[in-house]
Amino acid sequence: MSAEQPRRSREIKPDHVILAFRVIAHLVFPWLTAKFLYKPRVGPRRRDRALDRLAFWRSVVGLLAVLVATNGYLSPFVVLSDNYGKALRTAGYALLAAPLPFLVLLAVTRSGFRSELFSGGRRMLGRGALGLAALGLPLAVFFAADGGRYFVDSLTELLLVLIAVVVIGWYATFWVCTLYWAARTSFWMSEIHPLLAPVASVFFVLLITVQEIIQLDTKGVPIPLWLALNLCGLASTLALAVFEYRHAWSTGFRFRGGPRPVPAPGRLDRTKLAGQ
């Protein structure tokens, strides 16, 4: 006789309810949707999580500092528009420059580890393609609907307007969050190699800062204050990048060793001795 199979329990457990609420929250709030789709994986160590939170708060505190410091000279809308333009340029530069570090790493990485670069490259391309599709969708909808005319009654028209406001508001926030993740991750270069992210962030911020100084468009802000804000942004980015790079290096990441950590020589010797 065959053993009686245990029946699957259909009882709703607290974990199921929490998971359902999380799914609903990720669908309702656009910033959670963008975070789920675009945020690279964070390492399991406490310092990994601390550096990830520090990167977020550096952006928030930096933006608030600029808003407060330039309150007497610029409107908040101009400041937000300027930071939006910088994020857009950062993402655009990273998109154009992404093939070069991948080819350089492909050349310098040891032959036994090169295959792992392709999986990271596919992840970067997947996130990048999804981000570009999200950023380009409003333009596609605009051109597709250009010149179209619809005749509906007043009640249906009001309902459509309300739905459009909600959808546009949700998507506009999602659009900005998509741009934020593309700029913050330097177009997801860490998916190729963890050491690329801090190096790329410093390079792009330095490039944009030099452009700002050459153009010298202060928009009415006194030059000493304007220069101090730009240099402070560059310095904070550089300091965070140094901490990220040193942490990744101490964890065991090497440019020639592929995107996975390898044990340091001293740690490797202690492991062998412990095994003996």
Short mmCIF file of C-alpha atoms in Angstrom, two decimals:
data_model
loop_
_atom_site.label_atom_id
_atom_site.label_comp_id
_atom_site.label_asym_id
_atom_site.label_seq_id
_atom_site.Cartn_x
_atom_site.Cartn_y
_atom_site.Cartn_z
CA MET A 1 0.00 0.00 0.00
CA SER A 2 1.28 3.45 -0.80
CA ALA A 3 1.90 5.77 2.07
CA GLU A 4 -0.74 8.39 2.56
CA GLN A 5 0.43 11.73 1.18
CA PRO A 6 0.19 14.63 3.62
CA ARG A 7 -2.36 17.23 2.64
CA ARG A 8 -1.11 20.68 1.91
CA SER A 9 -2.29 23.20 4.42
CA ARG A 10 -4.25 26.12 3.01
CA GLU A 11 -4.04 28.07 6.20
CA ILE A 12 -3.08 31.71 5.68
CA LYS A 13 -0.02 32.39 7.80
CA PRO A 14 1.28 35.77 8.96
CA ASP A 15 4.24 35.46 6.60
CA HIS A 16 1.84 35.15 3.65
CA VAL A 17 0.00 38.30 4.71
CA ILE A 18 3.26 40.24 5.09
CA LEU A 19 4.43 39.06 1.66
CA ALA A 20 1.12 40.07 0.08
CA PHE A 21 1.33 43.55 1.62
CA ARG A 22 4.91 43.91 0.39
CA VAL A 23 3.90 42.99 -3.15
CA ILE A 24 1.00 45.47 -3.06
CA ALA A 25 3.28 48.19 -1.65
CA HIS A 26 5.84 47.63 -4.40
CA LEU A 27 3.09 48.01 -6.99
CA VAL A 28 1.48 51.08 -5.41
CA PHE A 29 4.59 53.09 -4.53
CA PRO A 30 6.74 53.86 -7.59
CA TRP A 31 9.97 54.35 -5.64
CA LEU A 32 9.68 50.82 -4.26
CA THR A 33 9.04 49.50 -7.76
CA ALA A 34 12.14 51.29 -9.05
CA LYS A 35 14.19 50.04 -6.11
CA PHE A 36 13.09 46.45 -6.76
CA LEU A 37 13.89 46.67 -10.48
CA TYR A 38 17.07 48.71 -10.51
CA LYS A 39 18.91 48.47 -7.21
CA PRO A 40 21.98 46.22 -7.45
CA ARG A 41 22.41 43.50 -4.91
CA VAL A 42 23.97 44.53 -1.61
CA GLY A 43 26.56 42.30 0.03
CA PRO A 44 25.74 40.33 3.18
CA ARG A 45 28.20 42.15 5.41
CA ARG A 46 27.18 44.92 7.78
CA ARG A 47 29.57 47.37 6.13
CA ASP A 48 28.00 46.64 2.73
CA ARG A 49 24.62 47.70 4.05
CA ALA A 50 26.12 50.69 5.88
CA LEU A 51 27.83 51.98 2.73
CA ASP A 52 24.62 51.47 0.74
CA ARG A 53 22.63 53.56 3.24
CA LEU A 54 25.42 56.14 3.35
CA ALA A 55 25.28 56.55 -0.44
CA PHE A 56 21.54 57.26 -0.25
CA TRP A 57 21.82 59.75 2.62
CA ARG A 58 24.76 61.49 0.97
CA SER A 59 22.50 62.25 -1.99
CA VAL A 60 19.61 63.40 0.22
CA VAL A 61 21.72 65.54 2.56
CA GLY A 62 23.64 67.00 -0.37
CA LEU A 63 20.44 68.04 -2.12
CA LEU A 64 19.01 69.56 1.08
CA ALA A 65 22.26 71.44 1.69
CA VAL A 66 22.13 72.94 -1.81
CA LEU A 67 18.47 73.91 -1.34
CA VAL A 68 19.18 75.65 1.97
CA ALA A 69 22.42 77.33 0.85
CA THR A 70 20.93 78.73 -2.36
CA ASN A 71 17.51 79.59 -0.93
CA GLY A 72 18.15 83.31 -1.17
CA TYR A 73 19.31 83.16 -4.78
CA LEU A 74 17.48 80.33 -6.56
CA SER A 75 14.00 78.83 -6.35
CA PRO A 76 13.76 75.17 -5.28
CA PHE A 77 12.42 74.34 -8.74
CA VAL A 78 15.60 75.66 -10.38
CA VAL A 79 17.80 73.69 -7.96
CA LEU A 80 15.85 70.48 -8.52
CA SER A 81 15.94 71.05 -12.28
CA ASP A 82 19.70 71.59 -12.16
CA ASN A 83 20.26 68.39 -10.15
CA TYR A 84 17.94 66.56 -12.53
CA GLY A 85 20.07 67.75 -15.45
CA LYS A 86 23.25 66.55 -13.72
CA ALA A 87 21.72 63.13 -13.04
CA LEU A 88 20.64 62.90 -16.67
CA ARG A 89 24.13 63.78 -17.87
CA THR A 90 25.71 61.28 -15.47
CA ALA A 91 23.45 58.48 -16.71
CA GLY A 92 24.08 59.47 -20.33
CA TYR A 93 27.87 59.54 -19.92
CA ALA A 94 27.79 56.20 -18.12
CA LEU A 95 25.67 54.69 -20.88
CA LEU A 96 28.13 55.83 -23.55
CA ALA A 97 31.20 54.80 -21.56
CA ALA A 98 29.93 51.39 -20.37
CA PRO A 99 31.42 49.32 -23.26
CA LEU A 100 34.97 50.62 -22.64
CA PRO A 101 35.49 49.32 -19.05
CA PHE A 102 33.88 46.03 -20.02
CA LEU A 103 36.37 45.57 -22.89
CA VAL A 104 39.29 46.64 -20.68
CA LEU A 105 38.31 44.16 -17.96
CA LEU A 106 37.83 41.48 -20.58
CA ALA A 107 41.42 42.07 -21.68
CA VAL A 108 43.07 42.22 -18.24
CA THR A 109 41.07 39.52 -16.42
CA ARG A 110 42.68 36.12 -16.20
CA SER A 111 41.36 33.62 -18.71
CA GLY A 112 39.78 31.39 -16.09
CA PHE A 113 37.57 34.19 -14.79
CA ARG A 114 36.49 35.97 -17.96
CA SER A 115 33.30 33.97 -18.40
CA GLU A 116 31.91 35.50 -15.18
CA LEU A 117 32.12 38.97 -16.72
CA PHE A 118 29.54 38.06 -19.34
CA SER A 119 26.88 37.16 -16.77
CA GLY A 120 27.41 40.53 -15.08
CA GLY A 121 27.31 42.23 -18.48
CA ARG A 122 23.97 40.59 -19.23
CA ARG A 123 22.57 41.80 -15.90
CA MET A 124 23.77 45.32 -16.64
CA LEU A 125 22.26 45.24 -20.13
CA GLY A 126 18.98 43.93 -18.73
CA ARG A 127 18.70 46.69 -16.13
CA GLY A 128 19.85 49.28 -18.65
CA ALA A 129 17.37 48.16 -21.30
CA LEU A 130 14.56 48.22 -18.76
CA GLY A 131 15.60 51.69 -17.61
CA LEU A 132 15.81 53.03 -21.17
CA ALA A 133 12.41 51.53 -21.96
CA ALA A 134 10.92 53.20 -18.88
CA LEU A 135 12.49 56.55 -19.76
CA GLY A 136 11.44 56.34 -23.41
CA LEU A 137 7.89 55.10 -22.92
CA PRO A 138 6.33 58.57 -22.40
CA LEU A 139 7.84 59.76 -25.68
CA ALA A 140 6.52 56.71 -27.49
CA VAL A 141 3.03 57.23 -26.04
CA PHE A 142 3.14 60.92 -26.95
CA PHE A 143 4.04 60.29 -30.58
CA ALA A 144 1.57 57.43 -30.85
CA ALA A 145 -1.29 59.55 -29.49
CA ASP A 146 -0.33 62.76 -31.28
CA GLY A 147 -3.25 64.05 -33.29
CA GLY A 148 -5.71 61.48 -31.92
CA ARG A 149 -9.20 62.65 -31.00
CA TYR A 150 -11.68 60.86 -28.76
CA PHE A 151 -15.34 61.74 -28.25
CA VAL A 152 -16.68 60.62 -24.88
CA ASP A 153 -19.39 61.86 -22.58
CA SER A 154 -18.55 64.14 -19.66
CA LEU A 155 -18.65 61.44 -16.94
CA THR A 156 -16.37 59.11 -18.86
CA GLU A 157 -14.09 62.01 -19.68
CA LEU A 158 -13.82 62.94 -15.99
CA LEU A 159 -13.03 59.36 -15.06
CA LEU A 160 -10.38 59.17 -17.76
CA VAL A 161 -8.85 62.42 -16.54
CA LEU A 162 -8.64 61.12 -12.95
CA ILE A 163 -7.07 57.87 -14.12
CA ALA A 164 -4.64 59.79 -16.30
CA VAL A 165 -3.60 62.02 -13.37
CA VAL A 166 -2.94 59.00 -11.14
CA VAL A 167 -1.07 57.09 -13.84
CA ILE A 168 0.97 60.11 -14.92
CA GLY A 169 1.82 60.98 -11.31
CA TRP A 170 2.89 57.40 -10.57
CA TYR A 171 4.90 57.13 -13.75
CA ALA A 172 6.55 60.54 -13.34
CA THR A 173 7.83 59.50 -9.91
CA PHE A 174 8.94 56.14 -11.29
CA TRP A 175 10.67 57.97 -14.17
CA VAL A 176 12.67 60.16 -11.76
CA CYS A 177 13.58 57.13 -9.60
CA THR A 178 14.74 55.27 -12.70
CA LEU A 179 17.01 58.16 -13.60
CA TYR A 180 18.27 58.27 -9.99
CA TRP A 181 19.32 54.62 -10.02
CA ALA A 182 20.90 54.93 -13.47
CA ALA A 183 22.98 57.90 -12.29
CA ARG A 184 23.79 56.56 -8.81
CA THR A 185 25.01 53.19 -10.14
CA SER A 186 26.82 54.70 -13.17
CA PHE A 187 24.48 52.72 -15.41
CA TRP A 188 24.82 49.59 -13.25
CA MET A 189 28.55 49.12 -13.84
CA SER A 190 28.87 47.26 -10.54
CA GLU A 191 27.05 44.37 -12.21
CA ILE A 192 30.16 43.86 -14.34
CA HIS A 193 32.62 44.25 -11.48
CA PRO A 194 32.16 45.67 -7.94
CA LEU A 195 35.34 47.76 -8.19
CA LEU A 196 34.00 49.61 -11.22
CA ALA A 197 31.23 51.42 -9.34
CA PRO A 198 33.39 53.68 -7.10
CA VAL A 199 35.91 54.35 -9.89
CA ALA A 200 33.18 55.26 -12.39
CA SER A 201 31.27 57.47 -9.91
CA VAL A 202 34.39 59.56 -9.22
CA PHE A 203 35.20 59.84 -12.93
CA PHE A 204 31.74 61.04 -13.94
CA VAL A 205 31.33 63.46 -11.02
CA LEU A 206 34.79 64.88 -11.75
CA LEU A 207 33.88 65.25 -15.43
CA ILE A 208 30.63 67.09 -14.67
CA THR A 209 32.29 69.30 -12.03
CA VAL A 210 35.01 70.35 -14.48
CA GLN A 211 32.34 71.16 -17.05
CA GLU A 212 30.45 73.26 -14.50
CA ILE A 213 33.59 75.19 -13.56
CA ILE A 214 34.51 75.82 -17.20
CA GLN A 215 31.02 77.06 -18.06
CA LEU A 216 30.86 79.15 -14.85
CA ASP A 217 27.08 79.48 -14.98
CA THR A 218 26.23 80.27 -11.33
CA LYS A 219 22.62 81.34 -12.09
CA GLY A 220 22.98 84.28 -9.74
CA VAL A 221 24.63 82.39 -6.86
CA PRO A 222 27.82 84.07 -5.56
CA ILE A 223 30.88 82.41 -7.05
CA PRO A 224 32.52 81.44 -3.69
CA LEU A 225 29.31 79.73 -2.50
CA TRP A 226 28.69 78.11 -5.88
CA LEU A 227 32.28 76.83 -6.07
CA ALA A 228 32.16 75.54 -2.48
CA LEU A 229 28.97 73.57 -3.16
CA ASN A 230 30.43 71.98 -6.28
CA LEU A 231 33.71 71.10 -4.58
CA CYS A 232 31.91 69.72 -1.51
CA GLY A 233 29.82 67.47 -3.76
CA LEU A 234 32.98 66.24 -5.48
CA ALA A 235 34.75 65.69 -2.14
CA SER A 236 31.85 63.74 -0.62
CA THR A 237 31.63 61.54 -3.71
CA LEU A 238 35.38 60.93 -3.63
CA ALA A 239 35.35 60.08 0.10
CA LEU A 240 32.47 57.62 -0.29
CA ALA A 241 34.13 56.05 -3.35
CA VAL A 242 37.37 55.55 -1.41
CA PHE A 243 35.53 53.77 1.40
CA GLU A 244 33.63 51.60 -1.11
CA TYR A 245 36.77 50.74 -3.05
CA ARG A 246 38.80 49.89 0.06
CA HIS A 247 35.98 47.76 1.44
CA ALA A 248 35.59 45.85 -1.84
CA TRP A 249 39.36 45.38 -2.01
CA SER A 250 39.55 44.11 1.59
CA THR A 251 36.69 41.72 0.84
CA GLY A 252 38.83 40.11 -1.88
CA PHE A 253 37.74 41.72 -5.16
CA ARG A 254 40.50 42.17 -7.74
CA PHE A 255 40.33 43.54 -11.26
CA ARG A 256 42.23 40.58 -12.73
CA GLY A 257 40.42 38.01 -10.62
CA GLY A 258 36.94 38.52 -12.03
CA PRO A 259 33.80 39.79 -10.28
CA ARG A 260 33.98 37.29 -7.41
CA PRO A 261 36.08 37.79 -4.26
CA VAL A 262 39.19 35.71 -3.75
CA PRO A 263 40.83 35.10 -0.34
CA ALA A 264 43.83 37.22 0.52
CA PRO A 265 47.20 35.38 0.57
CA GLY A 266 47.49 35.54 4.37
CA ARG A 267 43.94 34.28 4.82
CA LEU A 268 44.56 31.52 2.27
CA ASP A 269 47.66 30.34 4.17
CA ARG A 270 45.76 30.24 7.47
CA THR A 271 43.00 28.23 5.79
CA LYS A 272 45.49 25.65 4.57
CA LEU A 273 47.12 25.39 7.98
CA ALA A 274 43.74 24.91 9.64
CA GLY A 275 42.93 22.12 7.19
CA GLN A 276 46.19 20.35 7.97
#
